[in-house]
XYZ file of N, CA and C in Angstrom:
723
model
N -35.469 24.503 -12.160
C -35.568 23.712 -13.386
C -36.533 22.548 -13.179
N -37.132 22.074 -14.264
C -38.058 20.954 -14.212
C -37.259 19.649 -14.365
N -37.314 18.782 -13.364
C -36.578 17.525 -13.442
C -37.218 16.448 -12.574
N -36.772 15.209 -12.804
C -37.279 14.065 -12.043
C -36.617 14.029 -10.679
N -37.430 13.815 -9.641
C -36.927 13.800 -8.272
C -37.811 12.861 -7.452
N -37.296 12.365 -6.348
C -38.079 11.409 -5.568
C -39.148 12.110 -4.734
N -40.182 11.359 -4.402
C -41.214 11.808 -3.482
C -41.465 10.669 -2.505
N -41.642 10.980 -1.217
C -41.796 9.970 -0.169
C -43.185 10.088 0.454
N -43.923 8.999 0.432
C -45.261 8.941 1.032
C -45.105 8.639 2.525
N -45.348 9.635 3.369
C -45.153 9.483 4.814
C -46.092 8.443 5.409
N -47.252 8.286 4.823
C -48.209 7.307 5.359
C -47.708 5.878 5.165
N -46.977 5.650 4.068
C -46.456 4.308 3.800
C -45.116 4.051 4.486
N -44.361 5.094 4.772
C -43.020 4.947 5.341
C -43.096 4.358 6.749
N -42.268 3.319 7.003
C -42.228 2.718 8.334
C -40.977 3.112 9.118
N -40.171 4.021 8.546
C -39.007 4.530 9.256
C -37.850 3.562 9.393
N -37.755 2.571 8.487
C -36.691 1.564 8.613
C -35.304 2.137 8.357
N -35.205 3.203 7.582
C -33.919 3.849 7.325
C -33.100 3.255 6.201
N -33.631 2.256 5.493
C -32.858 1.641 4.411
C -32.594 2.614 3.273
N -33.543 3.505 3.011
C -33.346 4.489 1.947
C -32.229 5.471 2.300
N -32.079 5.765 3.594
C -31.017 6.664 4.042
C -29.656 6.045 3.737
N -29.548 4.735 3.991
C -28.297 4.026 3.718
C -28.030 3.929 2.217
N -29.093 3.756 1.436
C -28.935 3.562 -0.009
C -28.600 4.849 -0.742
N -28.982 5.992 -0.171
C -28.742 7.278 -0.828
C -27.337 7.767 -0.505
N -26.395 7.545 -1.412
C -25.009 7.925 -1.180
C -24.810 9.441 -1.236
N -25.800 10.149 -1.764
C -25.679 11.606 -1.887
C -26.114 12.337 -0.615
N -26.723 11.627 0.334
C -27.164 12.258 1.576
C -28.426 13.073 1.427
N -29.240 12.773 0.401
C -30.450 13.558 0.155
C -31.598 13.190 1.090
N -31.526 12.004 1.706
C -32.629 11.514 2.538
C -32.184 11.408 3.987
N -33.085 11.755 4.892
C -32.840 11.602 6.321
C -34.104 11.176 7.016
N -34.002 10.918 8.311
C -35.172 10.566 9.109
C -35.544 11.725 10.013
N -36.800 12.089 9.984
C -37.340 13.121 10.857
C -38.632 12.623 11.469
N -38.693 12.625 12.800
C -39.879 12.142 13.516
C -40.241 10.715 13.105
N -39.192 9.898 12.876
C -39.415 8.498 12.553
C -39.860 8.226 11.135
N -39.764 9.223 10.245
C -40.160 9.056 8.846
C -39.051 9.566 7.923
N -38.922 8.921 6.758
C -37.937 9.375 5.776
C -38.411 10.652 5.098
N -37.490 11.579 4.890
C -37.813 12.835 4.206
C -36.690 13.187 3.231
N -37.052 13.901 2.179
C -36.054 14.444 1.255
C -35.509 15.721 1.874
N -34.229 15.709 2.233
C -33.639 16.839 2.945
C -33.344 18.023 2.035
N -32.793 17.728 0.851
C -32.432 18.790 -0.076
C -32.639 18.325 -1.508
N -33.325 19.149 -2.284
C -33.533 18.835 -3.698
C -32.218 18.696 -4.453
N -31.250 19.586 -4.144
C -30.015 19.610 -4.919
C -29.069 18.458 -4.573
N -29.425 17.644 -3.557
C -28.659 16.443 -3.250
C -29.235 15.217 -3.959
N -30.438 15.307 -4.478
C -31.101 14.168 -5.134
C -30.734 14.142 -6.616
N -30.069 13.056 -7.049
C -29.654 12.967 -8.451
C -30.753 12.413 -9.355
N -31.860 11.966 -8.756
C -32.985 11.474 -9.546
C -32.796 10.088 -10.127
N -31.742 9.376 -9.703
C -31.487 8.032 -10.236
C -32.256 6.951 -9.479
N -32.617 7.233 -8.245
C -33.512 6.334 -7.522
C -32.891 5.093 -6.930
N -31.644 5.160 -6.433
C -31.075 4.000 -5.749
C -31.878 3.623 -4.512
N -32.637 4.581 -4.002
C -33.426 4.339 -2.795
C -34.704 3.545 -3.069
N -35.189 3.564 -4.312
C -36.484 2.939 -4.610
C -36.523 1.444 -4.320
N -35.577 0.654 -4.855
C -35.705 -0.790 -4.681
C -35.488 -1.294 -3.263
N -34.884 -0.482 -2.381
C -34.644 -0.965 -1.018
C -35.817 -0.683 -0.090
N -36.765 0.144 -0.510
C -37.887 0.504 0.355
C -38.845 -0.680 0.473
N -39.035 -1.231 1.690
C -39.883 -2.418 1.839
C -41.375 -2.137 1.741
N -41.780 -0.865 1.816
C -43.213 -0.540 1.816
C -43.674 0.173 0.548
N -42.743 0.428 -0.383
C -43.116 1.131 -1.610
C -43.470 2.587 -1.379
N -42.850 3.204 -0.370
C -43.184 4.591 -0.025
C -42.509 5.615 -0.934
N -41.510 5.191 -1.727
C -40.742 6.121 -2.549
C -41.103 5.956 -4.021
N -41.314 7.071 -4.679
C -41.595 7.061 -6.113
C -40.964 8.304 -6.731
N -41.144 8.477 -8.053
C -40.624 9.644 -8.750
C -41.752 10.634 -9.051
N -41.406 11.894 -9.096
C -42.291 12.909 -9.641
C -41.449 13.891 -10.449
N -42.056 14.537 -11.409
C -41.367 15.563 -12.192
C -41.899 16.917 -11.744
N -41.016 17.763 -11.218
C -41.429 19.065 -10.696
C -40.272 20.049 -10.756
N -40.580 21.293 -10.446
C -39.549 22.316 -10.350
C -38.675 22.029 -9.131
N -37.380 21.934 -9.336
C -36.458 21.648 -8.247
C -35.097 22.235 -8.569
N -34.298 22.453 -7.535
C -32.935 22.924 -7.750
C -32.156 21.870 -8.535
N -31.238 22.275 -9.386
C -30.426 21.298 -10.120
C -29.538 20.512 -9.164
N -29.209 19.292 -9.554
C -28.337 18.452 -8.739
C -26.964 19.112 -8.610
N -26.460 19.224 -7.370
C -25.204 19.922 -7.086
C -24.150 18.912 -6.647
N -23.373 18.418 -7.595
C -22.372 17.387 -7.311
C -21.293 17.891 -6.353
N -20.927 19.147 -6.487
C -19.885 19.715 -5.618
C -20.354 19.740 -4.171
N -21.585 20.207 -3.946
C -22.124 20.270 -2.592
C -22.269 18.879 -1.990
N -22.662 17.908 -2.819
C -22.816 16.533 -2.343
C -21.476 15.985 -1.861
N -20.412 16.202 -2.642
C -19.094 15.708 -2.273
C -18.573 16.410 -1.013
N -18.830 17.701 -0.886
C -18.404 18.421 0.310
C -19.139 17.896 1.541
N -20.431 17.629 1.384
C -21.230 17.108 2.490
C -20.757 15.714 2.896
N -20.429 14.885 1.893
C -19.969 13.522 2.172
C -18.650 13.534 2.937
N -17.782 14.494 2.603
C -16.488 14.580 3.266
C -16.624 14.989 4.727
N -17.678 15.744 5.038
C -17.871 16.243 6.392
C -18.822 15.376 7.210
N -19.541 14.490 6.527
C -20.597 13.743 7.197
C -20.038 12.752 8.195
N -20.810 12.530 9.272
C -20.509 11.515 10.261
C -21.535 10.394 10.098
N -21.191 9.172 10.520
C -22.156 8.086 10.431
C -23.438 8.441 11.167
N -24.573 8.149 10.550
C -25.860 8.488 11.131
C -26.343 7.386 12.059
N -26.752 7.776 13.248
C -27.339 6.813 14.175
C -28.842 6.816 13.966
N -29.270 6.275 12.862
C -30.685 6.322 12.537
C -31.097 5.027 11.867
N -32.381 4.875 11.689
C -32.905 3.667 11.064
C -33.096 2.577 12.081
N -33.721 1.525 11.683
C -33.982 0.389 12.555
C -32.709 -0.440 12.703
N -32.214 -0.659 13.926
C -30.984 -1.444 14.094
C -31.102 -2.844 13.511
N -32.296 -3.400 13.538
C -32.498 -4.753 13.041
C -32.386 -4.876 11.544
N -32.401 -3.754 10.808
C -32.306 -3.806 9.352
C -30.949 -3.330 8.839
N -30.003 -3.076 9.746
C -28.664 -2.661 9.324
C -27.924 -3.844 8.727
N -27.351 -3.646 7.533
C -26.678 -4.735 6.839
C -25.342 -5.053 7.487
N -25.089 -6.333 7.705
C -23.788 -6.745 8.229
C -23.484 -8.163 7.786
N -22.201 -8.421 7.531
C -21.753 -9.772 7.229
C -21.373 -10.452 8.535
N -21.576 -11.764 8.586
C -21.273 -12.542 9.789
C -20.205 -13.566 9.430
N -19.047 -13.469 10.051
C -17.965 -14.408 9.760
C -18.182 -15.704 10.527
N -18.058 -16.826 9.812
C -18.182 -18.146 10.419
C -16.826 -18.850 10.350
N -16.278 -19.208 11.490
C -15.014 -19.927 11.524
C -15.295 -21.418 11.675
N -14.738 -22.189 10.754
C -14.938 -23.630 10.830
C -14.109 -24.197 11.987
N -14.725 -25.048 12.773
C -14.056 -25.653 13.920
C -14.172 -27.173 13.830
N -13.135 -27.848 14.332
C -13.137 -29.305 14.293
C -13.820 -29.907 15.503
N -13.833 -29.162 16.601
C -14.493 -29.648 17.802
C -15.674 -28.778 18.120
N -16.651 -29.361 18.815
C -17.884 -28.643 19.136
C -18.036 -28.541 20.646
N -18.328 -27.350 21.147
C -18.543 -27.148 22.570
C -20.013 -27.285 22.944
N -20.741 -28.050 22.128
C -22.165 -28.201 22.371
C -22.414 -29.207 23.495
N -23.684 -29.268 23.901
C -24.038 -30.164 24.984
C -23.923 -31.626 24.549
N -23.546 -32.490 25.460
C -23.523 -33.925 25.174
C -24.867 -34.533 25.520
N -25.147 -35.687 24.944
C -26.427 -36.339 25.198
C -26.565 -36.723 26.668
N -25.425 -36.959 27.362
C -25.465 -37.411 28.745
C -25.932 -36.340 29.721
N -25.810 -35.061 29.353
C -26.233 -34.019 30.286
C -27.715 -33.693 30.167
N -28.404 -34.444 29.327
C -29.857 -34.289 29.247
C -30.325 -33.140 28.390
N -29.424 -32.463 27.710
C -29.791 -31.339 26.869
C -29.565 -31.671 25.399
N -30.359 -31.045 24.535
C -30.253 -31.279 23.100
C -28.955 -30.688 22.557
N -28.171 -31.441 21.766
C -26.944 -30.886 21.180
C -27.239 -29.636 20.359
N -26.351 -28.652 20.463
C -26.529 -27.400 19.732
C -26.039 -27.552 18.301
N -26.864 -27.105 17.345
C -26.505 -27.159 15.932
C -25.945 -25.799 15.514
N -24.794 -25.802 14.864
C -24.143 -24.561 14.450
C -24.914 -23.890 13.316
N -25.242 -22.614 13.474
C -25.908 -21.867 12.405
C -24.935 -21.590 11.273
N -25.442 -21.490 10.060
C -24.612 -21.206 8.890
C -24.928 -19.838 8.285
N -25.759 -19.064 8.945
C -26.156 -17.766 8.408
C -24.958 -16.829 8.318
N -24.765 -16.232 7.149
C -23.556 -15.432 6.901
C -23.818 -13.939 6.818
N -25.081 -13.491 6.985
C -25.355 -12.062 6.866
C -26.671 -11.707 7.545
N -26.885 -10.414 7.690
C -28.134 -9.860 8.211
C -28.392 -8.539 7.507
N -29.652 -8.202 7.168
C -30.887 -8.961 7.354
C -31.050 -10.066 6.314
N -32.120 -10.857 6.454
C -32.359 -11.963 5.533
C -33.636 -11.779 4.710
N -34.545 -10.938 5.166
C -35.778 -10.713 4.412
C -35.462 -10.017 3.086
N -36.028 -10.535 2.002
C -35.762 -9.979 0.671
C -36.005 -8.476 0.638
N -37.080 -8.022 1.236
C -37.448 -6.607 1.158
C -36.567 -5.720 2.028
N -35.806 -6.306 2.946
C -34.964 -5.505 3.833
C -33.492 -5.488 3.423
N -33.069 -6.435 2.615
C -31.657 -6.503 2.222
C -31.305 -5.336 1.296
N -30.325 -4.516 1.646
C -29.921 -3.414 0.763
C -29.340 -3.948 -0.544
N -29.706 -3.334 -1.645
C -29.231 -3.770 -2.962
C -27.708 -3.713 -3.057
N -27.109 -2.755 -2.367
C -25.661 -2.563 -2.475
C -24.897 -3.117 -1.274
N -25.476 -4.053 -0.537
C -24.775 -4.652 0.607
C -23.492 -5.331 0.121
N -22.411 -5.138 0.846
C -21.099 -5.636 0.398
C -21.073 -7.155 0.274
N -21.842 -7.852 1.088
C -21.801 -9.317 1.059
C -22.478 -9.917 -0.171
N -23.137 -9.098 -0.980
C -23.769 -9.607 -2.199
C -22.781 -9.773 -3.343
N -21.646 -9.075 -3.269
C -20.642 -9.184 -4.325
C -20.016 -10.576 -4.332
N -19.988 -11.201 -5.527
C -19.392 -12.520 -5.720
C -20.034 -13.591 -4.831
N -21.316 -13.409 -4.562
C -22.019 -14.329 -3.670
C -22.725 -15.443 -4.437
N -22.825 -16.588 -3.788
C -23.761 -17.617 -4.207
C -25.052 -17.318 -3.444
N -26.109 -17.024 -4.179
C -27.326 -16.492 -3.570
C -28.350 -17.601 -3.333
N -28.945 -17.600 -2.142
C -30.062 -18.484 -1.823
C -31.315 -17.632 -1.724
N -32.286 -17.890 -2.595
C -33.584 -17.204 -2.539
C -34.600 -18.243 -2.109
N -35.143 -18.075 -0.917
C -35.895 -19.170 -0.321
C -37.243 -18.732 0.246
N -38.216 -19.620 0.124
C -39.473 -19.458 0.846
C -39.186 -19.692 2.324
N -39.713 -18.824 3.181
C -39.360 -18.936 4.598
C -39.836 -20.240 5.233
N -40.916 -20.833 4.728
C -41.415 -22.095 5.284
C -40.422 -23.240 5.112
N -39.570 -23.145 4.101
C -38.653 -24.244 3.803
C -37.708 -24.536 4.963
N -37.317 -23.483 5.685
C -36.404 -23.668 6.806
C -37.038 -24.466 7.941
N -38.350 -24.425 8.026
C -39.055 -25.185 9.069
C -39.375 -26.599 8.599
N -39.614 -26.760 7.316
C -39.997 -28.071 6.793
C -38.805 -29.009 6.611
N -37.656 -28.447 6.220
C -36.491 -29.274 5.876
C -35.484 -29.258 7.023
N -35.244 -30.414 7.617
C -34.456 -30.488 8.842
C -33.018 -30.037 8.729
N -32.356 -30.313 7.615
C -30.934 -29.971 7.477
C -30.748 -28.726 6.609
N -31.666 -27.784 6.748
C -31.714 -26.586 5.899
C -30.411 -25.785 5.956
N -29.875 -25.570 7.151
C -28.662 -24.746 7.290
C -27.474 -25.356 6.561
N -27.224 -26.626 6.771
C -26.056 -27.261 6.163
C -26.216 -27.503 4.670
N -27.428 -27.835 4.238
C -27.633 -28.170 2.830
C -27.873 -26.950 1.941
N -28.420 -25.860 2.518
C -28.792 -24.716 1.680
C -28.145 -23.390 2.080
N -28.094 -23.060 3.360
C -27.530 -21.765 3.764
C -26.005 -21.772 3.729
N -25.398 -22.862 4.082
C -23.933 -22.925 4.170
C -23.286 -22.500 2.861
N -22.427 -21.502 2.937
C -21.707 -21.018 1.765
C -22.504 -20.086 0.879
N -23.725 -19.731 1.297
C -24.566 -18.858 0.477
C -25.055 -17.654 1.288
N -25.481 -16.634 0.561
C -26.156 -15.485 1.164
C -27.657 -15.736 1.049
N -28.336 -15.738 2.183
C -29.736 -16.163 2.227
C -30.702 -14.982 2.171
N -31.634 -15.029 1.219
C -32.717 -14.049 1.115
C -34.027 -14.818 1.198
N -34.881 -14.474 2.169
C -36.105 -15.236 2.354
C -37.339 -14.355 2.205
N -38.456 -14.992 1.890
C -39.713 -14.267 1.781
C -40.875 -15.230 1.629
N -42.083 -14.689 1.650
C -43.291 -15.480 1.435
C -44.152 -14.765 0.401
N -44.228 -15.280 -0.820
C -44.977 -14.596 -1.872
C -46.479 -14.519 -1.599
N -46.979 -15.351 -0.699
C -48.409 -15.326 -0.378
C -48.744 -14.227 0.632
N -47.850 -14.025 1.600
C -48.135 -13.096 2.693
C -47.520 -11.712 2.507
N -46.384 -11.621 1.804
C -45.752 -10.319 1.581
C -46.464 -9.561 0.466
N -46.553 -8.254 0.610
C -47.161 -7.429 -0.432
C -46.161 -7.178 -1.564
N -46.675 -7.143 -2.791
C -45.838 -6.810 -3.933
C -45.094 -8.013 -4.489
N -44.325 -7.734 -5.534
C -43.564 -8.760 -6.249
C -42.086 -8.562 -5.947
N -41.365 -9.674 -5.770
C -39.936 -9.598 -5.465
C -39.066 -9.357 -6.695
N -39.601 -9.519 -7.883
C -38.764 -9.548 -9.079
C -37.970 -8.265 -9.278
N -38.571 -7.112 -9.004
C -37.859 -5.844 -9.206
C -36.658 -5.739 -8.271
N -36.851 -6.092 -7.008
C -35.758 -6.023 -6.033
C -34.660 -7.027 -6.385
N -35.049 -8.235 -6.735
C -34.061 -9.255 -7.078
C -33.297 -8.896 -8.353
N -33.996 -8.292 -9.313
C -33.334 -7.835 -10.534
C -32.259 -6.807 -10.211
N -32.589 -5.856 -9.334
C -31.616 -4.830 -8.949
C -30.410 -5.449 -8.261
N -30.638 -6.444 -7.424
C -29.525 -7.117 -6.741
C -28.605 -7.793 -7.752
N -29.181 -8.490 -8.723
C -28.372 -9.197 -9.714
C -27.660 -8.237 -10.658
N -28.290 -7.113 -10.976
C -27.667 -6.140 -11.877
C -26.486 -5.439 -11.227
N -26.601 -5.120 -9.956
C -25.601 -4.286 -9.298
C -24.487 -5.084 -8.616
N -24.608 -6.406 -8.618
C -23.607 -7.234 -7.957
C -23.217 -8.408 -8.871
N -21.987 -8.856 -8.750
C -21.525 -10.000 -9.527
C -21.872 -11.291 -8.784
N -23.153 -11.647 -8.840
C -23.628 -12.862 -8.171
C -23.188 -14.085 -8.976
N -22.578 -15.066 -8.300
C -22.032 -16.234 -8.993
C -23.099 -17.257 -9.344
N -24.083 -17.438 -8.483
C -25.126 -18.431 -8.744
C -26.365 -18.108 -7.905
N -27.492 -18.664 -8.313
C -28.752 -18.485 -7.594
C -29.370 -19.860 -7.340
N -29.659 -20.146 -6.083
C -30.392 -21.356 -5.715
C -31.732 -20.936 -5.117
N -32.805 -21.402 -5.716
C -34.147 -21.103 -5.217
C -34.660 -22.331 -4.471
N -35.074 -22.149 -3.230
C -35.679 -23.229 -2.458
C -37.125 -22.846 -2.165
N -38.047 -23.663 -2.639
C -39.467 -23.389 -2.488
C -40.181 -24.619 -1.952
N -41.375 -24.404 -1.445
C -42.216 -25.519 -1.039
C -43.022 -26.003 -2.241
N -43.556 -27.216 -2.151
C -44.297 -27.778 -3.271
C -45.696 -27.175 -3.418
N -46.142 -26.366 -2.453
C -47.473 -25.771 -2.514
C -47.528 -24.722 -3.628
N -48.687 -24.562 -4.294
C -48.794 -23.671 -5.458
C -48.397 -22.219 -5.187
N -48.738 -21.694 -3.997
C -48.451 -20.283 -3.727
C -46.959 -19.985 -3.720
N -46.130 -21.017 -3.531
C -44.684 -20.829 -3.503
C -44.114 -20.598 -4.899
N -44.945 -20.822 -5.915
C -44.473 -20.563 -7.273
C -44.102 -19.120 -7.491
N -44.643 -18.222 -6.684
C -44.349 -16.798 -6.826
C -42.893 -16.466 -6.606
N -42.257 -17.148 -5.662
C -40.843 -16.843 -5.389
C -39.954 -17.407 -6.490
N -40.354 -18.531 -7.063
C -39.609 -19.089 -8.197
C -39.742 -18.187 -9.420
N -40.966 -17.744 -9.707
C -41.175 -16.874 -10.869
C -40.405 -15.562 -10.734
N -40.384 -15.007 -9.520
C -39.660 -13.756 -9.296
C -38.170 -13.930 -9.543
N -37.607 -15.053 -9.089
C -36.182 -15.310 -9.280
C -35.847 -15.525 -10.751
N -36.670 -16.295 -11.448
C -36.455 -16.544 -12.873
C -36.530 -15.239 -13.660
N -37.538 -14.422 -13.334
C -37.698 -13.129 -13.999
C -36.492 -12.229 -13.754
N -35.990 -12.228 -12.509
C -34.841 -11.388 -12.165
C -33.593 -11.811 -12.932
N -33.374 -13.113 -13.046
C -32.212 -13.611 -13.792
C -32.292 -13.185 -15.259
N -33.494 -13.290 -15.827
C -33.679 -12.908 -17.224
C -33.518 -11.398 -17.412
N -34.135 -10.617 -16.528
C -34.090 -9.156 -16.660
C -32.702 -8.586 -16.404
N -31.933 -9.224 -15.517
C -30.583 -8.730 -15.225
C -29.659 -8.938 -16.420
N -29.949 -9.954 -17.223
C -29.208 -10.165 -18.456
C -27.762 -10.571 -18.303
N -27.409 -11.210 -17.188
C -26.025 -11.614 -16.975
C -25.810 -13.114 -17.150
N -26.883 -13.845 -17.393
C -26.752 -15.285 -17.559
C -26.335 -16.001 -16.288
N -26.750 -15.484 -15.133
C -26.396 -16.097 -13.852
C -26.959 -17.507 -13.760
N -26.119 -18.510 -13.504
C -26.623 -19.879 -13.405
C -27.485 -20.063 -12.155
N -28.477 -20.956 -12.249
C -29.348 -21.156 -11.112
C -30.011 -22.509 -11.100
N -30.606 -22.833 -9.957
C -31.364 -24.056 -9.821
C -32.528 -23.827 -8.863
N -33.563 -24.657 -8.999
C -34.716 -24.607 -8.112
C -34.837 -25.944 -7.403
N -34.920 -25.898 -6.082
C -35.116 -27.094 -5.269
C -36.495 -27.005 -4.626
N -37.300 -28.036 -4.807
C -38.653 -28.053 -4.257
C -38.729 -29.016 -3.082
N -39.264 -28.508 -1.954
C -39.387 -29.280 -0.716
C -40.847 -29.657 -0.493
N -41.096 -30.890 -0.091
C -42.459 -31.323 0.220
C -42.849 -30.842 1.607
N -44.131 -30.856 1.898
C -44.599 -30.394 3.209
C -44.188 -31.333 4.340
N -43.768 -32.558 4.000
C -43.258 -33.453 5.037
C -41.732 -33.456 5.073
N -41.105 -32.480 4.409
C -39.678 -32.244 4.584
C -38.744 -33.002 3.696
N -39.166 -33.381 2.489
C -38.301 -34.092 1.557
C -38.014 -33.232 0.332
N -36.829 -33.421 -0.264
C -36.534 -32.799 -1.562
C -37.232 -33.637 -2.616
N -38.213 -33.064 -3.301
C -38.990 -33.827 -4.279
C -38.628 -33.491 -5.726
N -37.919 -32.369 -5.923
C -37.583 -32.022 -7.309
C -36.446 -31.005 -7.331
N -35.511 -31.169 -8.232
C -34.437 -30.208 -8.457
C -34.348 -29.928 -9.943
N -34.339 -28.656 -10.296
C -34.351 -28.268 -11.711
C -33.342 -27.163 -11.966
N -32.610 -27.269 -13.060
C -31.663 -26.217 -13.444
C -32.394 -25.123 -14.195
N -32.071 -23.874 -13.854
C -32.708 -22.730 -14.521
C -31.955 -22.394 -15.807
């Protein structure tokens, strides 16, 4: 039958394995370090794999293909074992942080710099690598940040990452627009709020525009704010979205 089905560009694929995780039907696998469509009848043509691909290697085509077989997909899922594939560094995981009253960090007297507690609550953090359906996105307060901000602003972890799920990127250096990926995240998860942290430089406007566009396109009325950091590390502007 003639139907819509995914196609994977092997030249663009970097073998990260995120599409394998996103495809709940088991239609995609890794072969020789590249993603491949394993079976036409496992692909439902809905494209959950598209927004998670960091290189844009996945697209749709309309061609003759076997019809989607829901029964076979469910049987395969029941028999499937966890796949040891994909890049370990891009596997989604939540990180539990336990608040402590005392710190086992170095004292000033021992000549070493006191250790600052990280507030990062999940992995990965790059916008293009975070799976749209990662469990930690549900009911999250989302931080969408320019990566330079963490270096410019000294108390970044406590003031911005603490209590939030952090997604970072650089609109000047990364290829493509973040708005489609961010829209998918907001549509598929009950995100409570969005905080955008950007630098005052003009190129950082791209990450703000992508976040604003995603909030509008998702249509959920998610509350948000934009915090602008100066290049010398000061908060120079805060605006409600």
